[in-house]
Amino acid sequence: MRAVIRIAAWLYAIAVYGFIFLPVVVLVLFSLQATSFPIPPFTGPSLRWYQAVLSDARLTSALVNSLLVAVLSSLASVTLGFLSAWGFARFVLPGSAVLRGLITLPLTVSYLIIGMGLLVLFNWAGVPKSLLAAGIGHVVINLPLCFAIIYSQMGDHQINIERAARDLGAPEWKVLLMITVPVMAPAIFAGFFLSMTFSWDEFVISFLLTRFETTLPVEIWNLLRSGLNPKTNAVGSLVFAVSIVLVVFFELTLLRRKPA
Amino acid sequence: MTFTGHNGRALPWALVTPALAWTLLFFVLPFVAMGLSSLTAHEGDGFTLANYSQFFTDSSYWRAMVNSLEVTAIVTVISILLAYPFAWILAEMVPERWQRLALMLAVLPFWTSYVVRSYSWLLVLAQNGVINRALTGIGLTAEPLQLANTRFATVTGFVHFFVMLLTLTIFANLKQLSPSYRKAAADLGAGPVRTFLHVVLPLTLPGIMVGAFLTFVLCIGDYITPQILGGNNELVMPQLVMMQIGRRGDFPLASALSIILMAVVTVAYLACARWLKIERA
């Protein structure tokens, strides 16, 4: 009886893994197929569609745009998040709990609604659709995340180091740059890389707020209008590869985190 | 432990003001703008409740909300039922040293582009896709099945995403559970089934509810998966919102629909928060 349950459990686990990996395996497999349709039967490997993607100016410039928006918006998110986390963790502020709640509030609202709100506001204010507008939206969704991660990692042991530095005569900016930033580096990196993965993959806000120059997910969306297309498979596989690299960085920074 | 720096009160405000200003300017203000916009007519001046009354009187709009709620409910239930045993197997049957790897593998496809992940389900479910080729190949069906552009496809795409998410949250919950609870139950003579039903399940219920709430919020607000996999046969709320903007440029109506959608999520949040509080008391 126990053996039967064990076998059933393993079969179940394998089935769920199969379900989870099925679309990804199909995606990568048919990105390597030379024929014009990404459908079975699989007819041998070819890098033809990867070449097609890399020589497609629209896709490569969208890729550069995506990286640019991801890096800059993540830098902004992590900077604003870090400064506010430090401020809230180290100083007594009136209404602190309410203000912290305000900063984390966007986490509970769907991206579609955040994008819609910005679209209406920018439309009224006469701000044109652009990568900058989309980047502003990306900071709105990633700032609460960076704040929450960094704030949760601000422990008491860091306060003593900061106080020691102050007692030795360091001015506030020196304490911040030479003590707090290095001590908090793992949380800061974790916030940065997590923001990168979210911004890099974000679609709805970019779709609503950009027009001519746009990000990769939006370009992929445009590709989808032409139906099943092996180029989409190739570009999808490339996006997957980049995301995995970001996730590995994220894992490494989180794993190096010192216990608080 | 907190203290006031040499610079008195100026420094802390200088630290938190940029983040607060950003949130006010690009999150609160847009929301206010959306609220005001929802009270105006697409063409014309003055304030009106027409956009809201349109939602409550036009049955096709109602239908979208019903579809949204139905799809979200189905996805939430199936995802929990699939993810719980899987998370349990990972937590209980996989040797400790392999658990991290097993979990990382289980959430690996999380990191494919969200748009691409929905598209890859299309490759699997299309008329000439992997499943239909396999079914006709082994002679189970003569004609390919209509799998794409259906509610089935939307639900499959969503469940794929949320099984990964819920596996993470439920796994974390199961690992936090002290083994002594189960030992105590066993010592008192409970079998594995009773231990699970009366000890493990109730103790992991708050975690499941948090996961379910997360699934609800992300699922009901998502545009990509229903649009790619469900097609336009059966609209859900986010599709309706995007349609007002894309095809008709009707910002006021889109704003009103967004606010109604947000109200539904808020109600769910309040219901969940209350339930969780009762659970903890």
Coordinates of N, CA and C in Angstrom, one line a residue, chain A residues 14-180:
Chain A
I14 N 5.8 13.8 -11.7 CA 6.3 13.9 -13.1 C 5.3 14.5 -14.1
A15 N 4.0 14.2 -13.8 CA 3.0 14.7 -14.7 C 2.9 16.3 -14.6
V16 N 3.0 16.8 -13.3 CA 3.0 18.2 -13.1 C 4.2 18.9 -13.7
Y17 N 5.4 18.3 -13.5 CA 6.6 18.8 -14.2 C 6.4 18.8 -15.7
G18 N 5.8 17.7 -16.3 CA 5.5 17.7 -17.7 C 4.6 18.8 -18.1
F19 N 3.5 19.1 -17.4 CA 2.6 20.2 -17.7 C 3.3 21.5 -17.6
I20 N 4.2 21.7 -16.6 CA 4.9 23.0 -16.5 C 5.9 23.2 -17.6
F21 N 6.5 22.1 -18.0 CA 7.6 22.3 -19.0 C 7.1 22.1 -20.5
L22 N 5.9 21.6 -20.7 CA 5.4 21.3 -22.0 C 5.5 22.5 -23.0
P23 N 4.9 23.7 -22.6 CA 5.0 24.8 -23.6 C 6.4 25.3 -23.8
V24 N 7.2 25.3 -22.8 CA 8.6 25.8 -22.9 C 9.4 24.9 -23.8
V25 N 9.3 23.6 -23.6 CA 10.0 22.7 -24.5 C 9.6 22.8 -25.9
V26 N 8.3 22.9 -26.1 CA 7.7 23.0 -27.5 C 8.2 24.3 -28.1
L27 N 8.3 25.4 -27.3 CA 8.7 26.7 -27.8 C 10.2 26.6 -28.3
V28 N 11.1 26.1 -27.4 CA 12.5 26.0 -27.8 C 12.7 25.0 -28.9
L29 N 12.0 23.9 -28.8 CA 12.2 22.9 -29.9 C 11.9 23.4 -31.3
F30 N 10.7 24.0 -31.4 CA 10.3 24.5 -32.7 C 11.0 25.8 -33.1
S31 N 11.7 26.4 -32.2 CA 12.5 27.6 -32.6 C 13.7 27.1 -33.4
L32 N 14.0 25.8 -33.3 CA 15.2 25.2 -33.9 C 14.8 24.5 -35.2
Q33 N 13.5 24.7 -35.6 CA 13.1 24.0 -36.8 C 13.1 24.9 -38.0
A34 N 13.6 24.4 -39.2 CA 13.9 25.2 -40.3 C 12.6 25.6 -41.1
T35 N 11.6 24.8 -41.0 CA 10.4 25.0 -41.8 C 9.6 26.3 -41.4
S36 N 8.7 26.8 -42.2 CA 8.1 28.1 -42.0 C 7.0 28.1 -41.0
F37 N 6.6 26.9 -40.5 CA 5.6 26.8 -39.5 C 6.1 26.0 -38.3
P38 N 5.9 26.6 -37.1 CA 6.4 25.9 -35.9 C 5.5 24.8 -35.4
I39 N 5.3 23.8 -36.3 CA 4.3 22.7 -36.0 C 5.0 21.4 -36.2
P40 N 4.5 20.3 -35.5 CA 5.0 19.0 -35.7 C 4.8 18.5 -37.1
P41 N 5.5 17.5 -37.6 CA 6.7 16.8 -37.0 C 7.9 17.7 -37.0
F42 N 8.8 17.5 -36.0 CA 10.0 18.2 -35.9 C 11.0 17.7 -37.0
T43 N 11.6 18.6 -37.7 CA 12.4 18.2 -38.9 C 13.8 18.6 -38.8
G44 N 14.5 18.4 -37.7 CA 15.9 18.6 -37.6 C 16.2 20.0 -37.3
P45 N 17.4 20.2 -36.6 CA 17.8 21.5 -36.1 C 18.3 22.5 -37.1
S46 N 18.0 23.8 -36.9 CA 18.5 24.9 -37.7 C 18.5 26.2 -36.9
L47 N 19.5 27.0 -37.2 CA 19.5 28.3 -36.4 C 18.9 29.4 -37.3
R48 N 18.2 29.1 -38.4 CA 17.7 30.0 -39.3 C 16.9 31.1 -38.7
W49 N 16.0 30.8 -37.8 CA 15.1 31.8 -37.2 C 15.8 32.7 -36.2
Y50 N 16.8 32.2 -35.6 CA 17.6 33.0 -34.7 C 18.3 34.1 -35.5
Q51 N 18.9 33.7 -36.7 CA 19.5 34.6 -37.6 C 18.4 35.7 -38.1
A52 N 17.2 35.2 -38.4 CA 16.2 36.1 -38.8 C 15.8 37.1 -37.8
V53 N 15.8 36.7 -36.5 CA 15.5 37.6 -35.4 C 16.6 38.6 -35.2
L54 N 17.9 38.1 -35.2 CA 19.0 39.0 -35.0 C 19.2 40.0 -36.1
S55 N 18.7 39.7 -37.3 CA 18.8 40.7 -38.4 C 17.6 41.5 -38.6
D56 N 16.6 41.3 -37.7 CA 15.4 42.1 -37.8 C 15.6 43.4 -37.0
A57 N 15.6 44.5 -37.7 CA 16.0 45.8 -37.0 C 14.9 46.1 -36.0
R58 N 13.6 45.9 -36.2 CA 12.6 46.2 -35.3 C 12.8 45.5 -34.0
L59 N 13.0 44.2 -34.1 CA 13.2 43.3 -32.9 C 14.4 43.7 -32.1
T60 N 15.6 43.9 -32.8 CA 16.8 44.2 -32.1 C 16.7 45.6 -31.4
S61 N 16.1 46.6 -32.1 CA 16.0 47.9 -31.4 C 15.0 47.8 -30.3
A62 N 14.0 47.0 -30.4 CA 13.0 46.8 -29.3 C 13.8 46.1 -28.1
L63 N 14.7 45.2 -28.4 CA 15.5 44.5 -27.4 C 16.3 45.5 -26.7
V64 N 17.0 46.4 -27.4 CA 17.8 47.4 -26.8 C 17.0 48.4 -25.9
N65 N 15.8 48.8 -26.5 CA 14.9 49.6 -25.7 C 14.5 49.0 -24.4
S66 N 14.1 47.7 -24.5 CA 13.7 46.9 -23.3 C 14.8 46.9 -22.2
L67 N 16.0 46.6 -22.7 CA 17.2 46.6 -21.7 C 17.4 48.0 -21.1
L68 N 17.3 49.0 -22.0 CA 17.5 50.4 -21.5 C 16.4 50.8 -20.5
V69 N 15.2 50.5 -20.8 CA 14.1 50.9 -19.9 C 14.2 50.0 -18.6
A70 N 14.6 48.7 -18.7 CA 14.7 47.9 -17.6 C 15.8 48.4 -16.6
V71 N 17.0 48.7 -17.2 CA 18.1 49.1 -16.4 C 17.8 50.5 -15.7
L72 N 17.4 51.4 -16.5 CA 17.1 52.8 -15.9 C 16.0 52.8 -14.9
S73 N 14.9 52.1 -15.3 CA 13.7 52.1 -14.3 C 14.1 51.4 -13.1
S74 N 14.9 50.3 -13.2 CA 15.3 49.5 -12.0 C 16.2 50.3 -11.1
L75 N 17.1 51.1 -11.8 CA 18.0 52.0 -11.0 C 17.2 53.0 -10.2
A76 N 16.2 53.6 -10.9 CA 15.4 54.6 -10.2 C 14.6 54.0 -9.1
S77 N 14.0 52.8 -9.4 CA 13.2 52.1 -8.4 C 14.1 51.8 -7.1
V78 N 15.2 51.2 -7.4 CA 16.1 50.8 -6.3 C 16.6 52.0 -5.5
T79 N 16.9 53.1 -6.2 CA 17.4 54.3 -5.5 C 16.3 54.9 -4.6
L80 N 15.1 55.1 -5.2 CA 14.0 55.6 -4.4 C 13.6 54.7 -3.3
G81 N 13.6 53.4 -3.6 CA 13.2 52.4 -2.6 C 14.2 52.3 -1.4
F82 N 15.5 52.4 -1.8 CA 16.5 52.3 -0.7 C 16.5 53.5 0.2
L83 N 16.4 54.7 -0.4 CA 16.4 55.9 0.4 C 15.2 56.0 1.3
S84 N 14.1 55.6 0.8 CA 12.9 55.7 1.6 C 12.9 54.6 2.7
A85 N 13.4 53.4 2.3 CA 13.5 52.3 3.3 C 14.5 52.7 4.5
W86 N 15.6 53.4 4.1 CA 16.5 53.8 5.1 C 15.9 54.9 6.0
G87 N 15.2 55.8 5.4 CA 14.5 56.9 6.1 C 13.5 56.3 7.1
F88 N 12.7 55.4 6.6 CA 11.6 54.8 7.5 C 12.2 53.9 8.6
A89 N 13.3 53.2 8.3 CA 13.9 52.3 9.3 C 14.7 53.0 10.3
R90 N 15.2 54.1 10.0 CA 16.1 54.8 11.0 C 15.6 56.0 11.7
F91 N 14.5 56.5 11.2 CA 14.0 57.8 11.8 C 12.6 57.7 12.2
V92 N 12.2 58.4 13.2 CA 10.8 58.4 13.6 C 10.1 59.5 12.8
L93 N 9.1 59.1 12.0 CA 8.4 60.0 11.2 C 6.9 60.0 11.6
P94 N 6.3 61.1 11.6 CA 4.8 61.1 11.9 C 4.1 60.4 10.8
G95 N 3.1 59.5 11.2 CA 2.3 58.8 10.2 C 3.1 57.8 9.4
S96 N 4.2 57.3 10.0 CA 5.1 56.4 9.2 C 4.4 55.2 8.6
A97 N 3.5 54.6 9.4 CA 2.8 53.4 8.9 C 2.0 53.7 7.7
V98 N 1.2 54.8 7.8 CA 0.4 55.1 6.6 C 1.2 55.4 5.4
L99 N 2.3 56.2 5.6 CA 3.2 56.5 4.5 C 3.8 55.3 3.8
R100 N 4.2 54.3 4.7 CA 4.8 53.1 4.2 C 3.7 52.3 3.4
G101 N 2.5 52.3 3.9 CA 1.4 51.7 3.2 C 1.2 52.3 1.9
L102 N 1.3 53.6 1.8 CA 1.1 54.3 0.6 C 2.1 53.9 -0.5
I103 N 3.4 53.8 0.0 CA 4.4 53.4 -1.0 C 4.2 52.0 -1.5
T104 N 3.7 51.1 -0.7 CA 3.5 49.7 -1.1 C 2.2 49.4 -1.8
L105 N 1.3 50.5 -1.8 CA -0.1 50.3 -2.3 C -0.1 49.8 -3.8
P106 N 0.8 50.3 -4.7 CA 0.7 49.9 -6.1 C 0.8 48.4 -6.3
L107 N 1.4 47.7 -5.3 CA 1.5 46.2 -5.4 C 0.2 45.5 -5.5
T108 N -0.9 46.1 -5.0 CA -2.2 45.4 -4.9 C -3.0 45.8 -6.1
V109 N -2.5 46.6 -7.0 CA -3.3 47.1 -8.2 C -2.8 46.4 -9.4
S110 N -3.7 46.0 -10.3 CA -3.2 45.3 -11.5 C -2.5 46.3 -12.5
Y111 N -1.5 45.8 -13.2 CA -0.7 46.6 -14.1 C -1.6 47.3 -15.1
L112 N -2.7 46.6 -15.5 CA -3.6 47.3 -16.5 C -4.2 48.6 -16.0
I113 N -4.5 48.6 -14.7 CA -5.2 49.7 -14.1 C -4.1 50.8 -13.9
I114 N -2.9 50.5 -13.5 CA -1.8 51.4 -13.3 C -1.5 52.1 -14.7
G115 N -1.5 51.3 -15.7 CA -1.2 51.8 -17.1 C -2.3 52.7 -17.6
M116 N -3.6 52.3 -17.3 CA -4.7 53.1 -17.7 C -4.7 54.4 -17.1
G117 N -4.4 54.5 -15.7 CA -4.4 55.7 -15.0 C -3.3 56.7 -15.6
L118 N -2.1 56.1 -15.8 CA -1.1 56.9 -16.4 C -1.5 57.4 -17.8
L119 N -2.1 56.6 -18.6 CA -2.5 57.0 -19.9 C -3.5 58.2 -19.9
V120 N -4.5 58.1 -19.0 CA -5.4 59.2 -18.8 C -4.8 60.4 -18.4
L121 N -3.9 60.3 -17.3 CA -3.2 61.5 -16.8 C -2.3 62.1 -17.9
F122 N -1.5 61.3 -18.5 CA -0.6 61.8 -19.6 C -1.3 62.4 -20.7
N123 N -2.4 61.8 -21.0 CA -3.3 62.3 -22.1 C -3.8 63.7 -21.8
W124 N -4.2 63.9 -20.5 CA -4.7 65.2 -20.1 C -3.6 66.2 -20.0
A125 N -2.4 65.8 -19.5 CA -1.3 66.7 -19.3 C -0.6 67.0 -20.6
G126 N -1.0 66.3 -21.7 CA -0.3 66.5 -23.0 C 1.1 65.9 -23.1
V127 N 1.4 64.9 -22.2 CA 2.6 64.2 -22.3 C 2.5 63.1 -23.4
P128 N 3.4 63.1 -24.4 CA 3.3 62.2 -25.5 C 3.7 60.7 -25.1
K129 N 3.1 59.7 -25.7 CA 3.5 58.4 -25.5 C 5.0 58.2 -25.8
S130 N 5.8 57.5 -25.0 CA 7.2 57.3 -25.2 C 7.7 56.3 -24.3
L131 N 9.0 55.9 -24.6 CA 9.7 55.0 -23.7 C 9.8 55.5 -22.3
L132 N 10.0 56.9 -22.2 CA 10.1 57.5 -20.9 C 8.8 57.3 -20.1
A133 N 7.7 57.5 -20.8 CA 6.4 57.3 -20.1 C 6.2 55.9 -19.6
A134 N 6.6 54.9 -20.4 CA 6.5 53.5 -20.0 C 7.5 53.3 -18.8
G135 N 8.7 53.9 -18.9 CA 9.7 53.7 -17.8 C 9.1 54.3 -16.5
I136 N 8.4 55.4 -16.6 CA 7.8 56.0 -15.3 C 6.8 54.9 -14.7
G137 N 6.1 54.3 -15.6 CA 5.1 53.3 -15.2 C 5.9 52.1 -14.5
H138 N 7.0 51.7 -15.1 CA 7.8 50.6 -14.5 C 8.3 50.9 -13.2
V139 N 8.7 52.2 -12.9 CA 9.1 52.6 -11.6 C 7.9 52.5 -10.6
V140 N 6.7 52.9 -11.1 CA 5.6 52.8 -10.2 C 5.4 51.3 -9.7
I141 N 5.5 50.3 -10.6 CA 5.3 49.0 -10.2 C 6.5 48.4 -9.4
N142 N 7.7 48.8 -9.7 CA 8.9 48.2 -9.1 C 9.4 48.9 -7.8
L143 N 9.0 50.2 -7.6 CA 9.4 50.9 -6.4 C 8.9 50.2 -5.1
P144 N 7.6 49.9 -5.1 CA 7.1 49.2 -3.9 C 7.8 47.9 -3.6
L145 N 8.2 47.2 -4.6 CA 8.9 45.9 -4.5 C 10.3 46.1 -3.9
C146 N 11.0 47.1 -4.5 CA 12.4 47.4 -4.0 C 12.3 47.9 -2.5
F147 N 11.3 48.8 -2.3 CA 11.2 49.3 -0.9 C 10.9 48.1 0.1
A148 N 10.0 47.2 -0.3 CA 9.6 46.1 0.6 C 10.8 45.2 0.9
I149 N 11.5 44.9 -0.2 CA 12.7 44.0 0.0 C 13.7 44.6 0.9
I150 N 14.1 45.9 0.6 CA 15.2 46.5 1.3 C 14.7 46.8 2.8
Y151 N 13.5 47.3 2.9 CA 13.0 47.6 4.3 C 13.0 46.4 5.2
S152 N 12.6 45.3 4.6 CA 12.5 44.0 5.4 C 13.9 43.6 5.8
Q153 N 15.0 44.0 5.1 CA 16.3 43.5 5.5 C 17.1 44.5 6.4
M154 N 16.4 45.6 6.7 CA 17.1 46.6 7.6 C 17.0 46.2 9.0
G155 N 18.1 45.5 9.5 CA 18.0 44.9 10.8 C 18.7 45.8 11.8
D156 N 18.6 45.4 13.1 CA 19.2 46.3 14.2 C 20.7 46.2 14.2
H157 N 21.3 45.1 13.7 CA 22.7 45.0 13.8 C 23.4 46.1 12.9
Q158 N 22.7 46.5 11.8 CA 23.3 47.6 11.0 C 23.2 48.9 11.7
I159 N 22.3 49.1 12.6 CA 22.2 50.4 13.3 C 23.4 50.7 14.1
N160 N 23.9 49.6 14.7 CA 25.1 49.8 15.6 C 26.3 50.2 14.8
I161 N 26.5 49.6 13.6 CA 27.6 49.9 12.7 C 27.5 51.4 12.3
E162 N 26.2 51.8 11.9 CA 26.0 53.2 11.5 C 26.3 54.1 12.7
R163 N 25.9 53.8 13.9 CA 26.1 54.6 15.0 C 27.6 54.7 15.3
A164 N 28.3 53.6 15.2 CA 29.7 53.7 15.4 C 30.4 54.6 14.5
A165 N 30.0 54.6 13.2 CA 30.5 55.5 12.2 C 30.3 56.9 12.6
R166 N 29.0 57.2 13.0 CA 28.6 58.5 13.4 C 29.5 59.0 14.6
D167 N 29.6 58.1 15.6 CA 30.4 58.5 16.8 C 31.8 58.8 16.4
L168 N 32.3 58.2 15.3 CA 33.7 58.5 14.9 C 33.8 59.7 14.0
G169 N 32.6 60.4 13.8 CA 32.6 61.6 13.2 C 32.2 61.6 11.7
A170 N 31.6 60.5 11.2 CA 31.2 60.5 9.8 C 30.0 61.3 9.6
P171 N 29.9 62.2 8.6 CA 28.7 62.8 8.3 C 27.7 61.9 7.7
E172 N 26.4 62.3 7.7 CA 25.3 61.4 7.2 C 25.6 60.8 5.8
W173 N 26.0 61.6 4.9 CA 26.2 61.1 3.5 C 27.3 60.0 3.5
K174 N 28.3 60.2 4.4 CA 29.3 59.2 4.4 C 28.9 57.9 5.0
V175 N 28.0 58.0 6.1 CA 27.5 56.8 6.7 C 26.7 56.1 5.7
L176 N 25.8 56.8 4.9 CA 25.0 56.2 3.9 C 25.8 55.5 2.8
L177 N 26.8 56.2 2.3 CA 27.5 55.6 1.1 C 28.5 54.6 1.5
M178 N 29.2 54.8 2.7 CA 30.3 53.9 3.0 C 29.9 52.8 4.0
I179 N 28.8 52.9 4.7 CA 28.4 51.9 5.6 C 27.1 51.2 5.2
T180 N 26.0 52.0 5.0 CA 24.7 51.4 4.8 C 24.6 50.7 3.4

